PDB file of C-alpha atoms in Angstrom:
ATOM      1  CA  MET A1271     105.335  88.715  59.353  1.00 51.00           C
ATOM      2  CA  LYS A1272     105.241  87.136  62.812  1.00 50.00           C
ATOM      3  CA  ARG A1273     107.568  90.124  64.336  1.00 50.00           C
ATOM      4  CA  TRP A1274     105.503  92.577  62.907  1.00 48.00           C
ATOM      5  CA  LEU A1275     102.106  91.158  64.434  1.00 43.00           C
ATOM      6  CA  PHE A1276     103.881  90.561  67.624  1.00 46.00           C
ATOM      7  CA  VAL A1277     105.077  94.366  67.707  1.00 45.00           C
ATOM      8  CA  ALA A1278     101.632  95.710  66.724  1.00 48.00           C
ATOM      9  CA  LEU A1279      99.984  93.698  69.347  1.00 44.00           C
ATOM     10  CA  LEU A1280     102.396  94.631  72.066  1.00 45.00           C
ATOM     11  CA  SER A1281     101.909  98.452  70.960  1.00 49.00           C
ATOM     12  CA  VAL A1282      98.066  97.943  71.269  1.00 45.00           C
ATOM     13  CA  LEU A1283      98.400  96.135  74.626  1.00 46.00           C
ATOM     14  CA  GLY A1284     100.539  99.196  75.706  1.00 47.00           C
ATOM     15  CA  PHE A1285      98.147 101.715  74.795  1.00 44.00           C
ATOM     16  CA  ALA A1286      95.365  99.789  76.286  1.00 41.00           C
ATOM     17  CA  ASN A1287      97.156  99.706  79.581  1.00 42.00           C
ATOM     18  CA  VAL A1288      97.444 103.561  79.505  1.00 43.00           C
ATOM     19  CA  VAL A1289      93.987 104.048  78.460  1.00 40.00           C
ATOM     20  CA  ARG A1290      92.906 101.776  81.202  1.00 43.00           C
ATOM     21  CA  ALA A1291      94.834 103.424  84.012  1.00 71.00           C
ATOM     22  CA  GLU A1292      93.691 107.121  83.409  1.00 91.00           C
ATOM     23  CA  LEU A1293      90.332 108.644  82.624  1.00 96.00           C
ATOM     24  CA  ALA A1294      88.714 111.935  83.193  1.00 97.00           C
ATOM     25  CA  SER A1295      87.296 112.406  86.485  1.00 97.00           C
ATOM     26  CA  GLY A1296      87.046 115.652  88.861  1.00 97.00           C
ATOM     27  CA  PRO A1297      86.477 119.259  88.052  1.00 96.00           C
ATOM     28  CA  GLY A1298      89.632 119.554  85.656  1.00 95.00           C
ATOM     29  CA  ALA A1299      92.963 121.326  86.016  1.00 95.00           C
ATOM     30  CA  ASP A1300      92.960 125.025  86.824  1.00 96.00           C
ATOM     31  CA  LYS A1301      89.498 125.223  88.188  1.00 97.00           C
ATOM     32  CA  LYS A1302      88.178 126.483  91.641  1.00 97.00           C
ATOM     33  CA  LEU A1303      87.049 123.830  93.957  1.00 97.00           C
ATOM     34  CA  ASP A1304      83.390 124.239  95.360  1.00 96.00           C
ATOM     35  CA  ALA A1305      82.704 123.541  98.977  1.00 96.00           C
ATOM     36  CA  LEU A1306      83.661 119.886 100.310  1.00 95.00           C
ATOM     37  CA  LYS A1307      81.824 119.220 103.592  1.00 97.00           C
ATOM     38  CA  VAL A1308      82.261 116.030 104.764  1.00 98.00           C
ATOM     39  CA  PHE A1309      82.163 114.098 108.200  1.00 98.00           C
ATOM     40  CA  VAL A1310      85.843 113.581 109.404  1.00 98.00           C
ATOM     41  CA  ALA A1311      86.236 109.962 110.584  1.00 98.00           C
ATOM     42  CA  THR A1312      90.083 109.996 111.770  1.00 97.00           C
ATOM     43  CA  GLY A1313      92.626 112.652 112.858  1.00 94.00           C
ATOM     44  CA  ASP A1314      92.591 116.000 114.864  1.00 94.00           C
ATOM     45  CA  LEU A1315      88.848 116.813 113.603  1.00 97.00           C
ATOM     46  CA  ALA A1316      87.534 113.208 113.945  1.00 97.00           C
ATOM     47  CA  GLY A1317      83.798 113.065 114.765  1.00 97.00           C
ATOM     48  CA  LYS A1318      83.124 116.682 113.205  1.00 98.00           C
ATOM     49  CA  GLU A1319      81.635 117.692 110.041  1.00 98.00           C
ATOM     50  CA  VAL A1320      84.157 120.027 108.113  1.00 98.00           C
ATOM     51  CA  GLU A1321      84.095 121.879 104.940  1.00 98.00           C
ATOM     52  CA  PHE A1322      87.574 121.312 103.860  1.00 96.00           C
ATOM     53  CA  ILE A1323      88.273 123.866 101.084  1.00 97.00           C
ATOM     54  CA  ALA A1324      87.687 126.583 103.946  1.00 96.00           C
ATOM     55  CA  GLU A1325      89.429 124.438 106.395  1.00 96.00           C
ATOM     56  CA  ARG A1326      92.729 123.981 104.032  1.00 96.00           C
ATOM     57  CA  LYS A1327      92.514 127.730 102.946  1.00 95.00           C
ATOM     58  CA  GLU A1328      95.440 128.239 100.876  1.00 95.00           C
ATOM     59  CA  LYS A1329      97.265 125.094 101.794  1.00 97.00           C
ATOM     60  CA  PRO A1330      98.236 122.592  99.023  1.00 98.00           C
ATOM     61  CA  THR A1331      96.316 119.356  99.392  1.00 98.00           C
ATOM     62  CA  VAL A1332      95.811 116.085  97.673  1.00 98.00           C
ATOM     63  CA  TYR A1333      91.942 115.052  97.554  1.00 98.00           C
ATOM     64  CA  VAL A1334      91.587 111.188  96.900  1.00 98.00           C
ATOM     65  CA  VAL A1335      87.982 110.334  96.177  1.00 98.00           C
ATOM     66  CA  VAL A1336      87.121 106.535  96.431  1.00 98.00           C
ATOM     67  CA  PRO A1337      83.893 104.910  95.821  1.00 98.00           C
ATOM     68  CA  ALA A1338      83.964 102.499  98.963  1.00 96.00           C
ATOM     69  CA  GLU A1339      83.048  99.368  97.027  1.00 96.00           C
ATOM     70  CA  LYS A1340      86.293 100.082  94.883  1.00 97.00           C
ATOM     71  CA  PHE A1341      88.843 100.413  97.567  1.00 97.00           C
ATOM     72  CA  SER A1342      91.543  98.019  97.213  1.00 97.00           C
ATOM     73  CA  ARG A1343      94.984  96.840  98.600  1.00 97.00           C
ATOM     74  CA  PRO A1344      96.732  98.280  95.688  1.00 98.00           C
ATOM     75  CA  MET A1345      95.055 101.785  96.303  1.00 98.00           C
ATOM     76  CA  ALA A1346      95.795 101.458  99.800  1.00 98.00           C
ATOM     77  CA  ARG A1347      99.417 100.959  98.936  1.00 98.00           C
ATOM     78  CA  PHE A1348      99.388 103.969  96.687  1.00 98.00           C
ATOM     79  CA  ILE A1349      97.834 106.156  99.485  1.00 98.00           C
ATOM     80  CA  LYS A1350     100.203 104.868 102.124  1.00 98.00           C
ATOM     81  CA  THR A1351     103.350 105.445  99.735  1.00 98.00           C
ATOM     82  CA  LEU A1352     102.197 108.955  98.978  1.00 98.00           C
ATOM     83  CA  ASP A1353     101.620 109.627 102.804  1.00 98.00           C
ATOM     84  CA  GLU A1354     105.164 108.381 103.881  1.00 98.00           C
ATOM     85  CA  LYS A1355     106.476 110.394 101.029  1.00 98.00           C
ATOM     86  CA  LEU A1356     104.791 113.539 101.918  1.00 98.00           C
ATOM     87  CA  ASN A1357     105.763 112.896 105.667  1.00 97.00           C
ATOM     88  CA  ALA A1358     109.434 112.671 104.733  1.00 97.00           C
ATOM     89  CA  ASP A1359     109.477 115.502 102.235  1.00 96.00           C
ATOM     90  CA  ARG A1360     106.502 117.623 101.943  1.00 97.00           C
ATOM     91  CA  THR A1361     104.970 118.492 105.540  1.00 96.00           C
ATOM     92  CA  ASP A1362     103.087 121.352 104.038  1.00 96.00           C
ATOM     93  CA  ILE A1363     100.764 118.907 102.150  1.00 97.00           C
ATOM     94  CA  ASP A1364      97.907 117.024 103.685  1.00 97.00           C
ATOM     95  CA  ILE A1365      95.806 114.111 101.921  1.00 98.00           C
ATOM     96  CA  ILE A1366      92.248 114.015 102.434  1.00 98.00           C
ATOM     97  CA  VAL A1367      90.607 110.675 101.486  1.00 98.00           C
ATOM     98  CA  VAL A1368      86.874 111.161 100.780  1.00 98.00           C
ATOM     99  CA  TRP A1369      84.765 107.842 100.835  1.00 98.00           C
ATOM    100  CA  LEU A1370      81.472 107.665  98.536  1.00 98.00           C
ATOM    101  CA  THR A1371      79.036 105.189  99.982  1.00 97.00           C
ATOM    102  CA  ASP A1372      75.393 104.700 100.208  1.00 94.00           C
ATOM    103  CA  ASP A1373      75.970 103.493 103.902  1.00 96.00           C
ATOM    104  CA  VAL A1374      77.621 106.427 105.589  1.00 96.00           C
ATOM    105  CA  ALA A1375      77.128 104.995 109.295  1.00 97.00           C
ATOM    106  CA  LYS A1376      79.073 101.652 108.469  1.00 96.00           C
ATOM    107  CA  THR A1377      81.762 103.650 106.745  1.00 97.00           C
ATOM    108  CA  LYS A1378      82.380 106.030 109.825  1.00 97.00           C
ATOM    109  CA  GLU A1379      82.992 102.867 111.768  1.00 96.00           C
ATOM    110  CA  ARG A1380      85.298 101.356 109.199  1.00 97.00           C
ATOM    111  CA  LEU A1381      87.756 104.261 108.381  1.00 98.00           C
ATOM    112  CA  PRO A1382      89.314 104.459 111.931  1.00 98.00           C
ATOM    113  CA  ARG A1383      90.020 100.741 111.324  1.00 97.00           C
ATOM    114  CA  VAL A1384      91.549 101.465 107.957  1.00 97.00           C
ATOM    115  CA  GLN A1385      93.783 104.090 109.601  1.00 97.00           C
ATOM    116  CA  GLU A1386      94.803 101.977 112.406  1.00 97.00           C
ATOM    117  CA  SER A1387      95.792  99.237 109.974  1.00 96.00           C
ATOM    118  CA  LEU A1388      97.894 101.545 107.520  1.00 97.00           C
ATOM    119  CA  LYS A1389      99.108 104.226 110.237  1.00 97.00           C
ATOM    120  CA  LEU A1390      99.215 107.129 108.085  1.00 98.00           C
ATOM    121  CA  ASN A1391     100.421 110.524 109.211  1.00 97.00           C
ATOM    122  CA  ARG A1392      99.297 112.956 106.569  1.00 97.00           C
ATOM    123  CA  THR A1393      95.937 111.527 105.541  1.00 98.00           C
ATOM    124  CA  THR A1394      92.805 112.267 107.070  1.00 98.00           C
ATOM    125  CA  TRP A1395      89.947 109.850 106.201  1.00 98.00           C
ATOM    126  CA  CYS A1396      86.283 111.263 105.567  1.00 98.00           C
ATOM    127  CA  VAL A1397      82.926 110.142 104.421  1.00 98.00           C
ATOM    128  CA  TYR A1398      80.929 112.588 102.019  1.00 98.00           C
ATOM    129  CA  PRO A1399      77.381 112.182 103.519  1.00 96.00           C
ATOM    130  CA  GLY A1400      75.503 113.146 100.245  1.00 94.00           C
ATOM    131  CA  GLU A1401      75.059 111.460  97.072  1.00 93.00           C
ATOM    132  CA  LYS A1402      77.067 108.394  96.559  1.00 93.00           C
ATOM    133  CA  THR A1403      78.365 110.270  93.364  1.00 93.00           C
ATOM    134  CA  GLY A1404      79.979 112.903  95.484  1.00 94.00           C
ATOM    135  CA  PRO A1405      79.438 116.867  95.351  1.00 94.00           C
ATOM    136  CA  ASN A1406      77.916 117.595  91.827  1.00 91.00           C
ATOM    137  CA  THR A1407      80.346 120.362  91.013  1.00 93.00           C
ATOM    138  CA  TRP A1408      83.241 117.915  91.439  1.00 97.00           C
ATOM    139  CA  GLY A1409      82.414 116.040  88.300  1.00 96.00           C
ATOM    140  CA  ILE A1410      83.405 112.688  89.750  1.00 97.00           C
ATOM    141  CA  ASN A1411      83.209 109.869  87.259  1.00 97.00           C
ATOM    142  CA  PRO A1412      81.092 106.927  88.424  1.00 95.00           C
ATOM    143  CA  ASP A1413      83.805 104.753  86.306  1.00 97.00           C
ATOM    144  CA  ALA A1414      86.732 105.719  88.355  1.00 98.00           C
ATOM    145  CA  ASP A1415      87.946 103.542  91.075  1.00 97.00           C
ATOM    146  CA  LEU A1416      89.849 106.731  92.507  1.00 98.00           C
ATOM    147  CA  THR A1417      89.801 110.372  91.532  1.00 98.00           C
ATOM    148  CA  LEU A1418      92.996 112.341  92.406  1.00 98.00           C
ATOM    149  CA  ILE A1419      92.632 115.966  92.800  1.00 98.00           C
ATOM    150  CA  ILE A1420      95.752 118.011  93.562  1.00 98.00           C
ATOM    151  CA  ALA A1421      94.735 121.525  94.723  1.00 98.00           C
ATOM    152  CA  ASN A1422      97.074 124.712  95.488  1.00 97.00           C
ATOM    153  CA  GLY A1423      94.377 126.308  97.976  1.00 96.00           C
ATOM    154  CA  PRO A1424      91.023 126.113  96.525  1.00 96.00           C
ATOM    155  CA  LYS A1425      92.717 125.945  92.817  1.00 97.00           C
ATOM    156  CA  THR A1426      92.983 122.539  91.159  1.00 98.00           C
ATOM    157  CA  ILE A1427      96.331 121.542  89.610  1.00 97.00           C
ATOM    158  CA  VAL A1428      95.499 118.146  88.632  1.00 97.00           C
ATOM    159  CA  SER A1429      92.201 116.510  88.250  1.00 97.00           C
ATOM    160  CA  ARG A1430      92.020 112.764  87.022  1.00 98.00           C
ATOM    161  CA  GLY A1431      90.747 109.222  87.700  1.00 98.00           C
ATOM    162  CA  TYR A1432      92.237 105.832  87.641  1.00 98.00           C
ATOM    163  CA  HIS A1433      90.877 102.417  86.710  1.00 96.00           C
ATOM    164  CA  SER A1434      93.806 101.079  88.773  1.00 95.00           C
ATOM    165  CA  ILE A1435      96.283 102.615  90.579  1.00 96.00           C
ATOM    166  CA  ASN A1436      99.329 101.555  93.064  1.00 97.00           C
ATOM    167  CA  GLU A1437     102.371 102.693  95.019  1.00 97.00           C
ATOM    168  CA  THR A1438     104.090 102.923  91.523  1.00 97.00           C
ATOM    169  CA  ASP A1439     102.080 105.858  90.551  1.00 97.00           C
ATOM    170  CA  THR A1440     103.262 107.938  93.632  1.00 97.00           C
ATOM    171  CA  PRO A1441     106.391 109.236  91.983  1.00 97.00           C
ATOM    172  CA  LYS A1442     104.325 111.041  89.228  1.00 97.00           C
ATOM    173  CA  VAL A1443     101.808 112.305  91.552  1.00 97.00           C
ATOM    174  CA  PHE A1444     104.581 113.596  93.808  1.00 96.00           C
ATOM    175  CA  ALA A1445     106.040 115.419  90.728  1.00 97.00           C
ATOM    176  CA  GLU A1446     102.948 117.349  90.265  1.00 97.00           C
ATOM    177  CA  LEU A1447     102.618 118.796  93.846  1.00 97.00           C
ATOM    178  CA  PRO A1448     102.890 122.652  93.792  1.00 96.00           C
ATOM    179  CA  ALA A1449     106.402 123.948  94.423  1.00 93.00           C
ATOM    180  CA  LYS A1450     107.312 124.363  98.157  1.00 88.00           C
ATOM    181  CA  LYS A1451     106.777 127.835  99.451  1.00 79.00           C
TER     182      LYS A1451
END
C-alpha cells in the first residue's frame, strides 16, 4: 500500500511541476504579430524607439517578454544560454527582450547594466513604454514570469508563458526555432 501511495504522490508532484512551468501566454501559435513599438536600451539601435515587427521583417526572432519585477537569475541564465547557442549556431536569429514596467525611466537606465553584466551578443534589451501588461493584442498573461514568442517574420511559431524557466529549458526552445534558410 505504501509503495502505491508513494508512486501516486510522485506522479502528482511531477504533473504539478509541468503545470507550474508553462502556461498560456502570448498571441498563440500561427498568428500574425501586431506592432511592437519599444524603447531600445542596448545594441545598435540603443536610444531609439523602434517598431520591431517592421524592423525584423521576415527574419526569425525570439521575443522574450518579462515583467520587470519577475526578472530572476535563473531567467537571466536561460537568456544567456540561448544567446550563446544562437551566437554559435544560428546567427540569423536575434532575441528581443521586452521589459514590462511601470517605471520606464528607471528601466531604461537599468537594462544597459544588465547587458554589461551578461555580455550577450544576439540579444537586444528593450522597454515597452505603454501599459505594464504589454501590447493588448499580444495577450501577455500577467501570471507568467516570462512569455516566450518565437516568430518567423511577423508570424508566430511558438507562444507560451512560464512560471519558472532556466538554462535547462534552452534545448527545447532551440529545437522549436524555424529551419535555417
